[in-house]
Amino acid sequence: MNKFSVDNNLEPAHGGLGLIFLIGFMGCGKTTLGRKLASRLGYMFMDLDHVLEAQAGMTIAEYFSTHGEDTFRKLESDVLKLSKYPEHAVISTGGGLPCFFDNMDWINAHGKSVYIKLSPKTLAGRLENEKEERPLLREKHGEALIAFIEEKLTEREPFYNQATIIADGLSLTAEKVEKLLKIKAI
């Protein structure tokens, strides 16, 4: 198994939707929804942040502070492009991953992408208590956090909006995502 492989014991589903990449800002629910969607479809679930941490031998926060954002973004892109994926999987990406190099083009060329869209205020509420694990948010609180998220979304949405499906994250369920993907597959 190479350093980017993911060991899994699941048999791939037959037919199906191929690779499904969940994208969006940190805190939008990619991992939670991804696990539920994978279970619903009988697919493997992969969190690329966890694959990256296993490959790096440290947490993302540690890697980010030790090596800086540029080196982190390069490793993140390598993990995306060099990982071995099963035929059918739901893959949660890091929030910034689609916005660097040609990652969004690669994602769309190799599967379907779903942008889980939420307002800056909703994202800030979800992220307020997770700042220690999120290097870009550590010193931001309240209105400063909302302003930071608004600024980052302005930068990132041109990439996020290239997704196969753009879905309102507030009422999004695995069942709704499955229906949207099946409609797009017709």
Short mmCIF file of C-alpha atoms in Angstrom, two decimals:
data_model
loop_
_atom_site.label_atom_id
_atom_site.label_comp_id
_atom_site.label_asym_id
_atom_site.label_seq_id
_atom_site.Cartn_x
_atom_site.Cartn_y
_atom_site.Cartn_z
CA MET A 1 0.00 0.00 0.00
CA ASN A 2 1.52 3.35 -0.97
CA LYS A 3 1.51 6.35 1.34
CA PHE A 4 -1.70 7.68 -0.21
CA SER A 5 -3.69 4.45 -0.23
CA VAL A 6 -6.67 3.93 2.00
CA ASP A 7 -7.26 0.43 3.26
CA ASN A 8 -10.91 -0.54 3.19
CA ASN A 9 -12.86 -3.72 3.48
CA LEU A 10 -16.00 -2.57 1.72
CA GLU A 11 -17.02 -4.13 -1.56
CA PRO A 12 -17.76 -1.41 -4.13
CA ALA A 13 -21.39 -0.88 -5.02
CA HIS A 14 -22.40 -1.89 -8.53
CA GLY A 15 -23.75 0.70 -10.94
CA GLY A 16 -23.90 3.79 -8.83
CA LEU A 17 -22.58 7.30 -8.92
CA GLY A 18 -18.79 6.84 -8.90
CA LEU A 19 -16.73 9.26 -6.82
CA ILE A 20 -18.62 12.00 -4.99
CA PHE A 21 -16.54 14.89 -3.63
CA LEU A 22 -18.06 17.09 -0.92
CA ILE A 23 -16.67 20.62 -0.94
CA GLY A 24 -17.37 23.80 1.00
CA PHE A 25 -16.09 26.03 3.75
CA MET A 26 -14.82 24.50 6.98
CA GLY A 27 -17.70 23.73 9.30
CA CYS A 28 -20.29 23.26 6.53
CA GLY A 29 -20.78 19.58 7.42
CA LYS A 30 -18.79 17.73 4.75
CA THR A 31 -17.61 14.96 7.09
CA THR A 32 -20.94 14.45 8.87
CA LEU A 33 -22.97 14.48 5.65
CA GLY A 34 -20.31 12.42 3.88
CA ARG A 35 -20.51 9.60 6.40
CA LYS A 36 -24.31 9.54 6.19
CA LEU A 37 -24.33 9.66 2.38
CA ALA A 38 -21.73 6.90 2.11
CA SER A 39 -23.73 4.71 4.49
CA ARG A 40 -26.94 5.38 2.56
CA LEU A 41 -25.31 4.50 -0.77
CA GLY A 42 -23.26 1.56 0.55
CA TYR A 43 -20.06 3.40 -0.46
CA MET A 44 -16.77 3.86 1.29
CA PHE A 45 -16.27 7.21 3.02
CA MET A 46 -12.92 9.00 2.88
CA ASP A 47 -12.00 12.20 4.68
CA LEU A 48 -9.00 13.62 2.82
CA ASP A 49 -7.99 15.58 5.94
CA HIS A 50 -7.56 12.26 7.77
CA VAL A 51 -5.62 10.77 4.85
CA LEU A 52 -3.34 13.84 4.90
CA GLU A 53 -2.80 13.59 8.66
CA ALA A 54 -1.92 9.90 8.38
CA GLN A 55 0.54 10.63 5.58
CA ALA A 56 2.09 13.63 7.38
CA GLY A 57 2.23 11.91 10.75
CA MET A 58 0.73 14.95 12.49
CA THR A 59 -2.48 16.95 12.69
CA ILE A 60 -3.29 19.54 10.05
CA ALA A 61 -2.87 22.30 12.65
CA GLU A 62 0.62 20.98 13.53
CA TYR A 63 1.61 20.59 9.87
CA PHE A 64 0.28 24.06 9.02
CA SER A 65 2.21 25.73 11.86
CA THR A 66 5.41 23.74 11.20
CA HIS A 67 5.56 23.96 7.41
CA GLY A 68 3.30 26.91 6.49
CA GLU A 69 0.29 27.22 4.23
CA ASP A 70 2.08 26.88 0.87
CA THR A 71 3.67 23.53 1.78
CA PHE A 72 0.38 22.37 3.31
CA ARG A 73 -1.57 23.24 0.14
CA LYS A 74 0.93 21.30 -2.01
CA LEU A 75 0.65 18.21 0.22
CA GLU A 76 -3.15 18.57 0.23
CA SER A 77 -3.18 18.63 -3.59
CA ASP A 78 -0.88 15.58 -3.73
CA VAL A 79 -3.17 13.69 -1.35
CA LEU A 80 -6.17 14.51 -3.56
CA LYS A 81 -4.51 13.48 -6.81
CA LEU A 82 -2.38 10.52 -5.68
CA SER A 83 -4.80 8.74 -3.35
CA LYS A 84 -6.14 5.43 -4.58
CA TYR A 85 -9.91 5.61 -4.62
CA PRO A 86 -12.34 2.72 -4.84
CA GLU A 87 -14.72 2.78 -7.79
CA HIS A 88 -17.47 4.27 -5.62
CA ALA A 89 -16.78 6.55 -2.65
CA VAL A 90 -17.89 9.71 -0.90
CA ILE A 91 -14.89 11.96 -0.28
CA SER A 92 -14.83 14.91 2.10
CA THR A 93 -12.25 17.55 1.16
CA GLY A 94 -10.57 20.28 3.15
CA GLY A 95 -12.31 23.66 2.87
CA GLY A 96 -9.53 25.29 0.86
CA LEU A 97 -8.58 22.31 -1.28
CA PRO A 98 -10.77 23.18 -4.32
CA CYS A 99 -9.25 26.68 -4.47
CA PHE A 100 -5.60 25.84 -5.14
CA PHE A 101 -3.69 24.58 -8.16
CA ASP A 102 -6.06 22.83 -10.57
CA ASN A 103 -7.77 20.87 -7.80
CA MET A 104 -11.36 21.81 -8.71
CA ASP A 105 -10.79 20.83 -12.35
CA TRP A 106 -9.29 17.54 -11.16
CA ILE A 107 -12.24 16.87 -8.84
CA ASN A 108 -14.79 17.48 -11.60
CA ALA A 109 -12.80 15.39 -14.10
CA HIS A 110 -12.72 12.41 -11.71
CA GLY A 111 -16.15 12.51 -10.09
CA LYS A 112 -19.14 14.58 -9.11
CA SER A 113 -18.80 17.49 -6.71
CA VAL A 114 -21.32 18.84 -4.22
CA TYR A 115 -20.85 22.32 -2.74
CA ILE A 116 -22.49 22.51 0.70
CA LYS A 117 -23.34 26.21 0.91
CA LEU A 118 -23.99 28.03 4.20
CA SER A 119 -24.09 31.68 5.23
CA PRO A 120 -21.07 33.24 6.99
CA LYS A 121 -23.13 33.72 10.17
CA THR A 122 -24.17 30.04 10.25
CA LEU A 123 -20.59 28.92 9.59
CA ALA A 124 -19.27 31.22 12.34
CA GLY A 125 -21.73 29.73 14.82
CA ARG A 126 -20.57 26.23 13.97
CA LEU A 127 -16.87 27.12 14.07
CA GLU A 128 -16.78 29.26 17.23
CA ASN A 129 -15.86 26.29 19.44
CA GLU A 130 -13.54 24.52 16.97
CA LYS A 131 -10.90 27.20 16.52
CA GLU A 132 -8.03 25.27 18.10
CA GLU A 133 -8.20 22.66 15.33
CA ARG A 134 -8.55 25.31 12.60
CA PRO A 135 -5.28 27.23 12.06
CA LEU A 136 -6.89 30.01 10.01
CA LEU A 137 -9.42 30.85 12.77
CA ARG A 138 -7.48 30.78 16.04
CA GLU A 139 -7.52 34.50 16.87
CA LYS A 140 -10.93 35.38 15.42
CA HIS A 141 -14.11 35.85 17.47
CA GLY A 142 -17.66 37.15 16.93
CA GLU A 143 -17.93 39.78 14.20
CA ALA A 144 -14.24 39.37 13.28
CA LEU A 145 -14.87 35.68 12.63
CA ILE A 146 -17.93 36.43 10.47
CA ALA A 147 -15.96 39.09 8.53
CA PHE A 148 -13.10 36.62 7.97
CA ILE A 149 -15.51 33.97 6.68
CA GLU A 150 -17.21 36.51 4.38
CA GLU A 151 -13.80 37.49 2.95
CA LYS A 152 -12.71 33.88 2.45
CA LEU A 153 -16.03 32.93 0.85
CA THR A 154 -15.64 35.81 -1.60
CA GLU A 155 -12.26 34.33 -2.59
CA ARG A 156 -13.40 30.71 -2.61
CA GLU A 157 -16.89 30.77 -4.09
CA PRO A 158 -15.68 31.11 -7.71
CA PHE A 159 -14.12 27.67 -7.16
CA TYR A 160 -16.94 26.21 -5.06
CA ASN A 161 -19.50 27.37 -7.64
CA GLN A 162 -17.88 25.09 -10.24
CA ALA A 163 -19.39 22.12 -8.39
CA THR A 164 -21.68 19.69 -10.17
CA ILE A 165 -24.32 20.48 -7.53
CA ILE A 166 -24.68 23.52 -5.28
CA ALA A 167 -26.88 22.72 -2.29
CA ASP A 168 -28.18 24.79 0.62
CA GLY A 169 -26.50 23.22 3.63
CA LEU A 170 -29.12 24.24 6.19
CA SER A 171 -31.64 21.55 5.39
CA LEU A 172 -29.40 19.18 3.49
CA THR A 173 -29.72 15.45 4.14
CA ALA A 174 -28.03 12.41 2.64
CA GLU A 175 -31.34 11.54 0.95
CA LYS A 176 -31.55 14.98 -0.71
CA VAL A 177 -27.96 14.75 -1.96
CA GLU A 178 -28.61 11.28 -3.37
CA LYS A 179 -31.67 12.58 -5.26
CA LEU A 180 -29.75 15.58 -6.63
CA LEU A 181 -26.90 13.33 -7.80
CA LYS A 182 -29.28 10.91 -9.49
CA ILE A 183 -31.04 13.78 -11.29
CA LYS A 184 -27.64 15.05 -12.53
CA ALA A 185 -26.73 11.53 -13.69
CA ILE A 186 -29.74 11.28 -16.03
#
